[in-house]
Every structure is written in C-alpha cells, then in structure tokens.
C-alpha atoms as one frame of an Amber mdcrd trajectory, in Angstrom:
protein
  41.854 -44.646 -12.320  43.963 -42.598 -10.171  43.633 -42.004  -6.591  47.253
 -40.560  -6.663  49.032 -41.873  -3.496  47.937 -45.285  -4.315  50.456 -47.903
  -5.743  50.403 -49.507  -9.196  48.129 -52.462  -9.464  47.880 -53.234  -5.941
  45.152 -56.117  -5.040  42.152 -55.653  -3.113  42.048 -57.524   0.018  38.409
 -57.765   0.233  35.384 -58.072  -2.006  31.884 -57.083  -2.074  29.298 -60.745
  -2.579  29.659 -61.367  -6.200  25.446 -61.284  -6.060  25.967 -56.931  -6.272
  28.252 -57.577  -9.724  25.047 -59.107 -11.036  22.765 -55.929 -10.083  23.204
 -51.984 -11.298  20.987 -50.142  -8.690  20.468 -47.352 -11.273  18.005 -43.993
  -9.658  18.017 -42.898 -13.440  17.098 -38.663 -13.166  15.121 -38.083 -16.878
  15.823 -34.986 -17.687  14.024 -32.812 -20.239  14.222 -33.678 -23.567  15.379
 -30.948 -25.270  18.445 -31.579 -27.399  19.799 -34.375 -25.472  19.224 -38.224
 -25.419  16.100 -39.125 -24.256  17.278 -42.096 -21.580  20.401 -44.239 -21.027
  20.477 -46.273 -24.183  21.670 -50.226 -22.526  24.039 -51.825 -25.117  23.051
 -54.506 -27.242  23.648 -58.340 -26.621  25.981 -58.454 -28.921  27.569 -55.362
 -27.201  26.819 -56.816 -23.358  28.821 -60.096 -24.476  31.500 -58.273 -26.175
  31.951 -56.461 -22.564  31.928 -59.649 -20.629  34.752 -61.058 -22.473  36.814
 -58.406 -21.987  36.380 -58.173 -18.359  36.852 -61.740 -18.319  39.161 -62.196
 -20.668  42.875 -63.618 -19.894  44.458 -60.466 -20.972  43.530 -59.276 -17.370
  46.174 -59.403 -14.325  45.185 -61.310 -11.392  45.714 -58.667  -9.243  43.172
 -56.399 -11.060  40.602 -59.342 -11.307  41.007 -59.338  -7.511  39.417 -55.705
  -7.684  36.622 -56.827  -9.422  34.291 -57.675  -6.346  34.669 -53.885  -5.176
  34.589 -51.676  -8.296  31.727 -53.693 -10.727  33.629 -53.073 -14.234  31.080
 -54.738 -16.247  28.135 -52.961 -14.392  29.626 -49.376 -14.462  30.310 -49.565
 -18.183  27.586 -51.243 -19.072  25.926 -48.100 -17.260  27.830 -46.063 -19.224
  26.351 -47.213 -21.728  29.349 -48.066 -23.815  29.295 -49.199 -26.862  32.126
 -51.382 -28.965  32.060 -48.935 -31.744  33.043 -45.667 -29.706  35.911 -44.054
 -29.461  36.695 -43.236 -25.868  39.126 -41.242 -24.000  40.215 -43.029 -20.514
  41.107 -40.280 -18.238  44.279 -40.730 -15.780  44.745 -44.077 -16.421  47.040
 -45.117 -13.836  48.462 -48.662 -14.214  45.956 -49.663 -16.556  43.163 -51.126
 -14.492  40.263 -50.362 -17.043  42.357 -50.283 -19.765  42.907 -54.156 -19.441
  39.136 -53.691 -20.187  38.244 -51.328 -22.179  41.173 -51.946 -24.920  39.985
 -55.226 -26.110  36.419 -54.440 -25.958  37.040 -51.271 -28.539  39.773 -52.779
 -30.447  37.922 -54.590 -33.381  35.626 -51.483 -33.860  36.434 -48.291 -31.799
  39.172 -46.866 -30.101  40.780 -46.000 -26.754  42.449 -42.888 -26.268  44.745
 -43.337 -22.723  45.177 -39.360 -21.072  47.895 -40.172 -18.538  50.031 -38.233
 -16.789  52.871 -35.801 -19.118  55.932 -36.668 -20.244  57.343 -33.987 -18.565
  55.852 -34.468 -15.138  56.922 -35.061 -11.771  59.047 -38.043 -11.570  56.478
 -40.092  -9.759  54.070 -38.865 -13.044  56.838 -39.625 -15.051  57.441 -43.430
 -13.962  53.721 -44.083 -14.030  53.914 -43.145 -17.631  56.299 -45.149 -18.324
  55.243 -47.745 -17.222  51.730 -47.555 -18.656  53.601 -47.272 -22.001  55.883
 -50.352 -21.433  52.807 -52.257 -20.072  50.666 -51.394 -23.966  54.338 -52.148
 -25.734  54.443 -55.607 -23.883  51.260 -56.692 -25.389  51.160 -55.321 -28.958
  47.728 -58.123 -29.640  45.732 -56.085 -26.982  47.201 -52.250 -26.854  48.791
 -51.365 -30.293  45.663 -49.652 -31.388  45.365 -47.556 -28.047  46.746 -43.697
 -28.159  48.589 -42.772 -25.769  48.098 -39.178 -24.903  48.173 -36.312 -21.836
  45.883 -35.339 -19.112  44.279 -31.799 -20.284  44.355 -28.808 -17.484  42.510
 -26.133 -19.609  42.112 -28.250 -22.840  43.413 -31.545 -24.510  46.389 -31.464
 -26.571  47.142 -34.512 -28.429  44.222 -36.639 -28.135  41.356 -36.001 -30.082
  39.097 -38.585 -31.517  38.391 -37.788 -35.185  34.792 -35.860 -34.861  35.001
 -35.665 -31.258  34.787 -38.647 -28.656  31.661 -40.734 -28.017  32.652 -41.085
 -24.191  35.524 -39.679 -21.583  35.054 -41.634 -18.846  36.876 -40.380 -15.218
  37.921 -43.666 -12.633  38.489 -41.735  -9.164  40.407 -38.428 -10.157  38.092
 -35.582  -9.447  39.726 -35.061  -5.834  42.921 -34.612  -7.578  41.679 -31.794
  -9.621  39.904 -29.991  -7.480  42.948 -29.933  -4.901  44.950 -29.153  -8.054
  42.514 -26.114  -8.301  41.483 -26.817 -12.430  38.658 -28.887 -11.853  36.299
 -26.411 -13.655  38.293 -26.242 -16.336  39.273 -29.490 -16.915  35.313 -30.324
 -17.289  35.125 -27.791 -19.960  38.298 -29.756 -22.044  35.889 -32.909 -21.490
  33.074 -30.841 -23.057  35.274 -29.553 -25.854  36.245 -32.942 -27.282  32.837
 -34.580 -26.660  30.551 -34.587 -29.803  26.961 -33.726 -29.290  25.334 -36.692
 -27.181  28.631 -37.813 -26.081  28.918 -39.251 -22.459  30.754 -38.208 -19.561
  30.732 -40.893 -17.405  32.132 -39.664 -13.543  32.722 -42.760 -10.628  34.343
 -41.064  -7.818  34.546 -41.072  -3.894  31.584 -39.901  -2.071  31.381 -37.550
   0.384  28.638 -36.542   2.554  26.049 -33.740   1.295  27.258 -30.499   2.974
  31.193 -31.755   3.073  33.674 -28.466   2.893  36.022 -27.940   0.403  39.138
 -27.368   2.927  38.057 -31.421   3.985  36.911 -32.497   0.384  40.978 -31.780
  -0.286  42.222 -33.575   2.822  39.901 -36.645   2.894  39.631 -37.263  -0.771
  35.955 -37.589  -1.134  33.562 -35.542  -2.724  30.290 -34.591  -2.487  27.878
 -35.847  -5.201  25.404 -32.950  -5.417  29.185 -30.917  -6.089  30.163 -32.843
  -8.757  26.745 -32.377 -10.268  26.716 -28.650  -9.797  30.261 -28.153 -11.701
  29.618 -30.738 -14.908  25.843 -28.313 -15.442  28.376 -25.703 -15.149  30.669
 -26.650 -17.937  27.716 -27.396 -20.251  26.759 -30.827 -18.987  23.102 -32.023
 -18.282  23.278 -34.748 -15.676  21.406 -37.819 -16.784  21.587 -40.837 -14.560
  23.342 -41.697 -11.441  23.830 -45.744 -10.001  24.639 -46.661  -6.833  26.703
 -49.792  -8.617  29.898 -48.737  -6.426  28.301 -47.528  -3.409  29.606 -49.051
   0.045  27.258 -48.545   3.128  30.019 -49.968   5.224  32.492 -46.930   4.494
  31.980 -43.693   7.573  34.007 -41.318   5.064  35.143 -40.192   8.323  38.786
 -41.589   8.670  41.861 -39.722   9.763  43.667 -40.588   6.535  41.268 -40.139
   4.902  40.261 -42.397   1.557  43.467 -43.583   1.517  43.195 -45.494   5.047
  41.221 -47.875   2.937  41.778 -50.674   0.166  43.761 -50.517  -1.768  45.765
 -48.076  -0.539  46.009 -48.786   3.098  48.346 -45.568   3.986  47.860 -46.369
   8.069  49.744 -50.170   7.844  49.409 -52.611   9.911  47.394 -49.867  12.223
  43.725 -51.144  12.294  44.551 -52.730   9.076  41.854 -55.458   9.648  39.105
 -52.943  10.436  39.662 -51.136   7.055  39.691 -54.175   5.496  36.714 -54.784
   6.554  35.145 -51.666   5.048  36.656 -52.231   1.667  36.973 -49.558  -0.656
  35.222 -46.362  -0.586  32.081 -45.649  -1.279  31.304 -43.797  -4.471  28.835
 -41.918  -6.874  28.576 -43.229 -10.374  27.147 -40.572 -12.585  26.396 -40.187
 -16.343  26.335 -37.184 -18.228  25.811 -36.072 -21.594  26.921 -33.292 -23.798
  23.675 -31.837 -25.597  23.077 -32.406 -29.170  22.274 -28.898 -29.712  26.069
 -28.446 -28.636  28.037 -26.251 -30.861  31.030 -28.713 -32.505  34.256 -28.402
 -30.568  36.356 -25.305 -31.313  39.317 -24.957 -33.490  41.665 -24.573 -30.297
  40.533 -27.812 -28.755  40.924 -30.270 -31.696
C-alpha cells in the first residue's frame, strides 16, 4: 500500500459516510468464457465473517481504523474475492495497513506472502523494511506465519507460494512502477507466480481517460483504461472493475498532485482544509485473472 512519499501509518483526517462501506458498486465486465472463471465467485459466510473480524479485529492500529471510511477494506477484498484458504502475495506493503488485515484472516488456513521493499535498498526502502519486520516480530500471535519477501522488477525471487499464488493483490503502487519504467514487466512476475485462475486484484489512483504519461508520472494517477491495456498485455483477462474506492469529490487536477491529498498532505497547512475536504483520491478497483489454460509458471520464476 505504497504511495511512496507518504509517511508510515499516518491517519486519515476525513471519512467517506460509513453507508458506502456497506455497498460495493461493482460494473462487473463478463468476459468470454474460455479458460477462465466464469464470474467473480463472492466468498462464503463463513468466509465474509472470517473477513469482518479481521478488519475489525483489535489487532488493528487506531490510526489505520481511522482509514477505514476512505479505502473500504472489507468491500475491496471481499471483491477480490478472497478467500481464507489462499495463499496471497501483498505487494509493497508499506507499514502494514492491509496486512493488519489480511494476516489474521489467512492465518488459520492460508498464507500471506509480504513483497516489500529490498534489503538492500535506498535507506528510506531500507527503514520501511525494517520496520515492517519489527512491526510482524512485535506480534508473533498475528504475523509469525507471514513471509517476508522482496518486491520483483522482472520476476520474484524469494516468494513463491507452493503451486503458485491464489491472489497478488497491488494497494496504490502502479504509479511507482511505471515512473520506475518496469511496470510491464513487473505484471508479467505477477503472471508468473499466479496459478491458473489466480487473481490479480489492482486498486490504484485514477486518472482521467486520455491522461499523458509525462503527467501520469508527475501527478500520480493513472488512467484506468491504461492499466487495463498493460495487465491484457502480460497475459491477464480483465474481469470486473468496482467503483468501491471511487471519490467524485477528487478534480485529479492538483499542483502536487495525489499527494496534496489525505493522507499525505505534501502542501501543509496551505489549503489544508480544502483537501481535507476532498479526502483521498479517487481510484479504480479492478480484478483480473490469470487463465486456466495458463501454462504453469516457469522454472526461472519459482
């Protein structure tokens, strides 16, 4: 859940109505069925309760439950489709905002695999690691089945789910990447360690259609149809999309760009109250799938 400039577990300063956590506004796009899953399978009861505990449960920091209001946890992975038995790689997990989630919800029956930042990073990369890793250490009950691995570039290299992963799921990072020019490539890593049917599920800022890549870089948001374009590219077939996150209240047009908003606020106390207001961005939720007639992933990317 990295936007990159954006301080560790930082609270939100305003929320969205708690009436929109209760709603997923879901514009589901059926594809063809040919070697892929026919719909977005919702999880079970038993697997809808197992997800509200853990987004309500007390192993969550007040700060992040702040957040709640604006980013819909239980919604977007309940979208996802996730399921308690999967084993799931959380991409770029920052401070560990879904991980306080998604950790207790796989623990009695899947697994999370954490892709943070390398060891051997910048030093900024290098303190959020280490502080990710003292945050799982301080709370062995929660986070001693989680594996800790590294972002991939052009493939994964230490975290790879026994048969491939049910899920990789991406909070906010795609900017990142494609300023970092491997965005291409790091969708084809997802791909690799996905087994057939396995779910890519994307939430990112949300540009408008038509939005160049010279401001996609310097405002941080992306457009949607993009993102779409670039996951059929690496093998993807897009499935769903949810308007969950969206924010009608965000212009995408500010001078800092994403990061004038919550909870970021790079600009201050300079028309802090206005992008308060706002709230966080607005952003696409998407869900795709690797097909089933996908060959297993290869030798190199295991």
């Amino acid at each position: 859940m990295n936007d990159r400039t954006a301080p560790l577990d930082q609270t939100v300063d305003s929320a969205e109505p708690s009436s929109i956590r209760r709603r997923v506004l879901a514009t589901l796009a059926l594809l063809p069925l040919t070697g892929v899953a026919a719909a977005v399978d919702r999880p079970a009861t038993a697997s809808a309760a197992a997800l509200h505990a853990a987004v309500d449960g007390p192993q969550r920091s007040a700060a992040n439950r702040a957040r709640d209001g604006a980013r819909h946890p239980f919604e977007t992975l309940e979208f996802f489709g996730l399921r308690p038995d999967w084993q799931v790689i959380e991409i770029a997990p920052g401070g560990g905002w879904y991980t306080e989630i998604l950790a207790p919800f796989l623990n009695p029956h899947g697994r999370l695999y954490a892709a943070h930042y390398p060891a051997d990073g910048t030093s900024d990369q290098r303190r959020a690691r280490a502080a990710f890793r003292a945050k799982l250490a301080a709370d062995p009950v929660t986070y001693s089945r989680v594996v800790l691995g590294t972002l991939p570039v052009t493939r994964f290299t230490d975290v790879h789910p026994p048969g491939g992963a049910d899920a990789v799921l991406t909070f906010r990072n795609i900017h990142n990447w494609i300023a970092d020019g491997h965005f291409d490539e790091t969708l084809r890593a997802f791909f690799d360690v996905l087994k057939p049917g396995g779910v890519l599920g994307v939430e990112e800022h949300r540009a408008p259609p038509g939005t160049s890549l010279a401001r996609v870089i310097d405002s941080g948001y992306v457009p949607q149809d993009f993102v779409v374009e670039r996951a059929r590219a690496a093998g993807f077939v897009f499935q769903a999309a949810s308007e969950v996150n969206a924010n009608p209240r965000d212009t995408h047009d500010h001078a800092q760009g994403v990061w004038a908003l919550p909870p970021t606020l790079r600009g201050g106390e300079v028309d802090r109250a206005k992008y308060v207001a706002i709230g966080e961005s607005d952003r696409m939720t998407l869900r795709f799938v690797k097909p089933l007639s996908a060959a297993a992933p290869s030798r190199a990317t295991r």
